[in-house]
Short mmCIF file of C-alpha atoms and ligand atoms in Angstrom, two decimals:
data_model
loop_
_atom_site.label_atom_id
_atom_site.label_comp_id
_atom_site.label_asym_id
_atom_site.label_seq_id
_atom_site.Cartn_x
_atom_site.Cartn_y
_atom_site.Cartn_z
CA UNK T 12 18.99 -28.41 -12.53
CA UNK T 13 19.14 -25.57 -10.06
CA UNK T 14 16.51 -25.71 -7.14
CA UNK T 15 15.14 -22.17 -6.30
CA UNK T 16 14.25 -21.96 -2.94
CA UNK T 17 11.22 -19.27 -3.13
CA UNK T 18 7.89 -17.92 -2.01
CA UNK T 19 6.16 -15.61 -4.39
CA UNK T 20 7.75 -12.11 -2.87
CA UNK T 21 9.35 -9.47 -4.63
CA UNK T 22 12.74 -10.83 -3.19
CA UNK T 23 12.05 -14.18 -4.78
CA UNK T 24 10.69 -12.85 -8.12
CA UNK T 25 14.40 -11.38 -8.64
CA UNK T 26 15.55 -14.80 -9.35
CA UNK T 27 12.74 -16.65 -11.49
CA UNK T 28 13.01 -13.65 -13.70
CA UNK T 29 16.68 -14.12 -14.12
CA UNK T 30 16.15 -17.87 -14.47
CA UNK T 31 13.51 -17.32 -17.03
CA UNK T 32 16.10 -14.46 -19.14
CA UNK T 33 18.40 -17.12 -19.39
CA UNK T 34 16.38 -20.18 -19.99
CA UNK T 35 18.03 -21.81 -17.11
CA UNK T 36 16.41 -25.17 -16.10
CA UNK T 37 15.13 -24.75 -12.68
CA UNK T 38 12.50 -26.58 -10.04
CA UNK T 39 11.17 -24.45 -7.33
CA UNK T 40 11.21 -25.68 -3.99
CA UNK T 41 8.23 -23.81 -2.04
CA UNK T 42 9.58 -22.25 1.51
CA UNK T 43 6.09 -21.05 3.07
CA UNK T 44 7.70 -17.79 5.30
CA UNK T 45 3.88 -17.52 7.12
CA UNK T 46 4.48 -20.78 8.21
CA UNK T 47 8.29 -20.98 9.07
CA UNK T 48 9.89 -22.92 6.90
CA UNK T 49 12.83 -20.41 6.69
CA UNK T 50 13.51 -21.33 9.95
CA UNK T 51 13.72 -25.34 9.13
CA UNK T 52 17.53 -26.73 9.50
CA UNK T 53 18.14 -28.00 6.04
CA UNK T 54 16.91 -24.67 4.90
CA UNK T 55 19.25 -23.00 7.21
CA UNK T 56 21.64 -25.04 6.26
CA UNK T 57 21.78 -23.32 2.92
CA UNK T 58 20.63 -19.80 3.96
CA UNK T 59 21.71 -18.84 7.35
CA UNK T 60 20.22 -15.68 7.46
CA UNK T 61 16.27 -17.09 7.87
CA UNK T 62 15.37 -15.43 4.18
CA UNK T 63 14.38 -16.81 1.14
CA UNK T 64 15.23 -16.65 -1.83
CA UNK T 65 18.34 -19.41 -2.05
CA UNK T 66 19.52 -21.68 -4.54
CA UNK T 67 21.52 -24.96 -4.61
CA UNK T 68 22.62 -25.75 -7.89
CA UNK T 69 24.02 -29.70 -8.42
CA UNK T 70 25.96 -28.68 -11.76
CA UNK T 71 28.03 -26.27 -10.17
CA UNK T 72 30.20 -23.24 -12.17
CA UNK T 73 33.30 -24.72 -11.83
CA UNK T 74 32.26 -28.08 -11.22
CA UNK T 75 32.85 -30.27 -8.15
CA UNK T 76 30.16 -30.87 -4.87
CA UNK T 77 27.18 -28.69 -5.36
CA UNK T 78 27.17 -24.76 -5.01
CA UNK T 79 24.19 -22.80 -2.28
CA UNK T 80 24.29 -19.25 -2.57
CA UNK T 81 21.57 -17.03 -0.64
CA UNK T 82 20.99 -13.25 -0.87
CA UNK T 83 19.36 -12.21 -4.22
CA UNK T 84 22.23 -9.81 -5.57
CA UNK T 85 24.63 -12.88 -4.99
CA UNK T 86 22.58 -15.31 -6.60
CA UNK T 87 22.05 -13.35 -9.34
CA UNK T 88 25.67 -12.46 -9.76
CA UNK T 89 26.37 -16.10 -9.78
CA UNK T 90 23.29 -17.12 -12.16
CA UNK T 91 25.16 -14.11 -14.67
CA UNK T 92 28.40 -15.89 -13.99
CA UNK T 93 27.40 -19.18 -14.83
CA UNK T 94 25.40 -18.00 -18.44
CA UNK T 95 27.18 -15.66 -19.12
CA UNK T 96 24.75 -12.76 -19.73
CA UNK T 97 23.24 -10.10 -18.22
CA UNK T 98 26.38 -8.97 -16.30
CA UNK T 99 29.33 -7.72 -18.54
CA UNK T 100 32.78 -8.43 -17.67
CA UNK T 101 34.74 -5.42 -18.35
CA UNK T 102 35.87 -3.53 -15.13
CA UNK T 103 34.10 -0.19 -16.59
CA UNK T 104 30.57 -1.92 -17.43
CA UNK T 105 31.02 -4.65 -14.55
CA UNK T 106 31.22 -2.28 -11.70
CA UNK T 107 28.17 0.38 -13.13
CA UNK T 108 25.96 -2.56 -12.99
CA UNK T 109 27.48 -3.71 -9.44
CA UNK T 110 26.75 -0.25 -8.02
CA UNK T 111 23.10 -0.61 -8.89
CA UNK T 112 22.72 -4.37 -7.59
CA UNK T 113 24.29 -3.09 -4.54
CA UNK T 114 22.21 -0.24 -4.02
CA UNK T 115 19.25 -2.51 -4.30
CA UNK T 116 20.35 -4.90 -1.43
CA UNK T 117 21.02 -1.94 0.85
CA UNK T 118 18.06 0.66 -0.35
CA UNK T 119 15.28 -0.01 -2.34
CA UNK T 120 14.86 -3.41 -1.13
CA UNK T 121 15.15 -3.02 2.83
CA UNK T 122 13.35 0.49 3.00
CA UNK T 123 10.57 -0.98 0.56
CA UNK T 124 10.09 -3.97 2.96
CA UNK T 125 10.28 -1.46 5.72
CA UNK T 126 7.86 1.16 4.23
CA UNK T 127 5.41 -2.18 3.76
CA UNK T 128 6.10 -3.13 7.16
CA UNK T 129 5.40 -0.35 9.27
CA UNK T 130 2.36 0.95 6.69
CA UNK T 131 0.57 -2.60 7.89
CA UNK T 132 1.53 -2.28 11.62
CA UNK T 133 0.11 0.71 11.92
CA UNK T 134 -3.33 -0.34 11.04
CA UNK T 135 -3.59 -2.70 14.53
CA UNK T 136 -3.99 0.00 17.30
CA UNK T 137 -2.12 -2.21 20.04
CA UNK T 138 1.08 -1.09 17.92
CA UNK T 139 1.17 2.57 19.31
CA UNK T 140 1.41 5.33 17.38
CA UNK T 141 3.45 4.55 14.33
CA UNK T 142 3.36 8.22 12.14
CA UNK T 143 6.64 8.44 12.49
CA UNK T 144 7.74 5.25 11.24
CA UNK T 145 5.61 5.39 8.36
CA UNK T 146 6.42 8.67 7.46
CA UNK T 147 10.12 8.01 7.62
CA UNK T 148 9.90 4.88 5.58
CA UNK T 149 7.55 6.57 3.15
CA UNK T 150 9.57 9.66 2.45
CA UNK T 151 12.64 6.85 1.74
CA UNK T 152 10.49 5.02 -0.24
CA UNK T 153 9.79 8.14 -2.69
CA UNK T 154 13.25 9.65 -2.34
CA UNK T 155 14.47 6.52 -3.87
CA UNK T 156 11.96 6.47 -6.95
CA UNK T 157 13.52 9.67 -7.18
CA UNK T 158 16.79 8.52 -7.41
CA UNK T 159 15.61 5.57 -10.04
CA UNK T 160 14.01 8.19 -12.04
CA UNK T 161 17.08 10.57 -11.66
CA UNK T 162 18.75 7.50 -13.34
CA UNK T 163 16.39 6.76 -15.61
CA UNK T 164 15.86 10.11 -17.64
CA UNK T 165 18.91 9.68 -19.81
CA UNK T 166 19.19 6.10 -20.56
CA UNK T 167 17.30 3.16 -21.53
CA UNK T 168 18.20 1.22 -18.58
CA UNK T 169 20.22 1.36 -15.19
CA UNK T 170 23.62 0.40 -16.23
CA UNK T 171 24.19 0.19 -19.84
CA UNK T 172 22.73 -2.77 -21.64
CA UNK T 173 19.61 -4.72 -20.01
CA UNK T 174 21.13 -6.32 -16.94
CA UNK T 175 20.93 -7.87 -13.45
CA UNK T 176 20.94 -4.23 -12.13
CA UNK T 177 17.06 -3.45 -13.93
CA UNK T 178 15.53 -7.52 -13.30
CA UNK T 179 16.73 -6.68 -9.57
CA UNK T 180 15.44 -3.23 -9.11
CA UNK T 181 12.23 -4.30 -10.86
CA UNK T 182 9.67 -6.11 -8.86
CA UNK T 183 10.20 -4.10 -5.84
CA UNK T 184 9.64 -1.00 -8.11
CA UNK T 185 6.23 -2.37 -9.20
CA UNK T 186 4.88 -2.28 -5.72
CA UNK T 187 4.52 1.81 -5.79
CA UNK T 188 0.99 1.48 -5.09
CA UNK T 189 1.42 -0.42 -2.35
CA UNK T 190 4.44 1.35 -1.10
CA UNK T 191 1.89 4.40 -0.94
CA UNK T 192 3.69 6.18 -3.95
CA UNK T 193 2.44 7.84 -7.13
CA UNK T 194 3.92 6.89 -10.41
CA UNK T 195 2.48 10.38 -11.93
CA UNK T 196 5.17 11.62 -10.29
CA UNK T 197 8.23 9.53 -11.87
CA UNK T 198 7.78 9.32 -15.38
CA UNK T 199 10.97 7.88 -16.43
CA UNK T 200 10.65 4.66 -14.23
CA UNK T 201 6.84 4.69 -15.36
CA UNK T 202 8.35 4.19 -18.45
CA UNK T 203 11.36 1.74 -17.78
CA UNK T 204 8.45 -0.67 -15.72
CA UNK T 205 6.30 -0.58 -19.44
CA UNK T 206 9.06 -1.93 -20.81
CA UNK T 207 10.41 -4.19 -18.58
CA UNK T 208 7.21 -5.72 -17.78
CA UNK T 209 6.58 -6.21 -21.67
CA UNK T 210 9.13 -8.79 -22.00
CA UNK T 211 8.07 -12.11 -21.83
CA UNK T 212 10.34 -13.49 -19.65
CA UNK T 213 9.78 -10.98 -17.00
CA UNK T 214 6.42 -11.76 -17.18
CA UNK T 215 6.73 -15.65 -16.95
CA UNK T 216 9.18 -14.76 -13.90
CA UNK T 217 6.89 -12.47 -12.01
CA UNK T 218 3.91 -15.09 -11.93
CA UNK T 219 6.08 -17.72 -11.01
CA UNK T 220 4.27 -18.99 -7.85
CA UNK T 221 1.14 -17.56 -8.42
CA UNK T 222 -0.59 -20.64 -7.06
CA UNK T 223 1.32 -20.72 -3.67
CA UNK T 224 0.37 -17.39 -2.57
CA UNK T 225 -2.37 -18.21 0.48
CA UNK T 226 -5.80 -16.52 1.14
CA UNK T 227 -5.21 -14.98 4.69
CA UNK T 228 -9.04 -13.88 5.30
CA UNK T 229 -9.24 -17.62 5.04
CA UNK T 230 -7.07 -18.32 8.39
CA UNK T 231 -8.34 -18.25 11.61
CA UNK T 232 -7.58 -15.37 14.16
CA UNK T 233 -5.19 -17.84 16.26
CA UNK T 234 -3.50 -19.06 12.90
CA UNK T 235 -3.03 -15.20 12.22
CA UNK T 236 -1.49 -14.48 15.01
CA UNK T 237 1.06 -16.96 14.66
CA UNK T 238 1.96 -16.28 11.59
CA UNK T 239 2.50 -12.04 12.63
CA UNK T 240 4.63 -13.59 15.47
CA UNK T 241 6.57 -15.88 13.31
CA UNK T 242 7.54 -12.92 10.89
CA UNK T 243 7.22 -9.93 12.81
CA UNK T 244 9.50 -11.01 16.61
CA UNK T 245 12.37 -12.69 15.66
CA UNK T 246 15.21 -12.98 17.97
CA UNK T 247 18.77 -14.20 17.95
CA UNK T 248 18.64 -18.17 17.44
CA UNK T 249 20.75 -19.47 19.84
CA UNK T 250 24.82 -20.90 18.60
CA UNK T 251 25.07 -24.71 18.80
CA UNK T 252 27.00 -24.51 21.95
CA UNK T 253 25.07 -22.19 23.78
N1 GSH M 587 18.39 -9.27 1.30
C1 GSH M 587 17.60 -10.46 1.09
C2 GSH M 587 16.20 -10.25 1.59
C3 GSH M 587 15.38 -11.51 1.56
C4 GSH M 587 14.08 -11.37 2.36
O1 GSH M 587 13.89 -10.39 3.09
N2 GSH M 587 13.21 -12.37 2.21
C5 GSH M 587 11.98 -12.37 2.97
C6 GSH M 587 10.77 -12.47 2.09
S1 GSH M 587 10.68 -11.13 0.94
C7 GSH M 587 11.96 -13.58 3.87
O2 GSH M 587 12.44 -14.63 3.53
N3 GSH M 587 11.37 -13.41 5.07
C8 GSH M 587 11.28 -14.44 6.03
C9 GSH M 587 11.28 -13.91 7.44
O3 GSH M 587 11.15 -12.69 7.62
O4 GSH M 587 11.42 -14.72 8.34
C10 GSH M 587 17.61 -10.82 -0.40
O5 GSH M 587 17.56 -9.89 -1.21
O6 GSH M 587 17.68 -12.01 -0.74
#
């Protein structure tokens, strides 16, 4: 059984769709990031970067003690390892789908978070004048649904077959609205998010969670305002012999 450590975000969906593709058995442990309990020991223990998703798996690949592995585009590697789909082998086929996980981890999926970011900031007037964050973060945003739908026009899906590259790339991709973008204008992913989103599994993945997601215009101003510190001014956590 492989515990996903998760909260309903497009960084968590990655993995419950994967899970869900390959039928993996899996219990999801709830790690509430409003309230901080990324920033609980055992949780650090296992993902020392403060981010969700993780996963500790007791029936490791390879056997032996169990196996943590945090960062999405590691744990999916290792969830591909272990079932052997999703992720072909050969160098030529291995690497074209490792480019695109890659390029998720260091593009789509921190300039997306950005974009979201500094788009919400920007509505509370004690954060300054923010147009040029947004617009930074927004022009990313599209110049990278560019470069998805540059991908996109010729083939089916990223890298070859259906892989770890597309479930990776996809729930951040169906956020355009949010991220202030209009589909109209990329027709290819428009088309690649149909289909991806018509297979079941990605659909069983994408809701996993549903009921954990929390009705903010339900907390208090104070509770609020915890929460925007907790996630929005975090420092360097002191070393253990500091
Ligand atoms: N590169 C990481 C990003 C993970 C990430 O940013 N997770 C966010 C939620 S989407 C989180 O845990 N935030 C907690 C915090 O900001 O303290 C991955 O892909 O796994």
């Amino acid at each position: 059984m492989i515990e996903v450590y998760f909260w309903p975000t497009p960084n968590g969906k990655k993995v419950t769709i994967m899970l869900e593709e390959c039928g993996l058995a899996y219990r999801v442990v709830p790690v509430n990031i409003g309230r901080g309990d990324q920033f609980k020991p055992d949780f650090i223990a296992l993902s020392p970067n403060n981010r969700m998703p993780a996963i500790l798996d007791r029936e490791p690949l390879g056997g032996g003690a169990p196996i943590s592995v945090f960062e999405s585009g590691a744990i999916l590697m290792y969830l591909a390892e272990k079932s052997g789909r999703f992720w072909p082998q050969a160098p030529r086929e291995k690497y074209e789908v490792a480019e695109w996980v890659m390029w998720q981890m260091a593009n789509q999926g921190p300039k997306s978070g950005e974009c979201g970011h500094f788009r919400r900031a920007a509505q509370d007037p004690a954060n300054g004048d923010l147009k040029y964050a947004v617009r930074r973060f927004d022009d990313e945003v599209n110049r990278l649904f560019g470069v998805l739908n540059h991908r996109l026009y010729d083939r089916r899906y990223l890298a070859g077959e259906y892989s770890i590259a597309d479930m990776i790339c996809y729930p951040w991709a169906t956020g355009w609205e949010r991220l202030g973008q209009d589909l109209g204008e990329f027709k290819h992913v428009k088309r690649w998010l149909e289909e991806l989103g018509g297979r079941p599994a990605v659909e069983r993945g994408m809701r996993v969670g549903e009921e954990l997601a929390e009705d903010y215009s339900k907390l208090s101003p104070e509770e609020l305002a915890r929460r925007r510190k907790i996630l929005m001014n975090q420092r360097a956590r002191p070393a253990p012999d500091a």
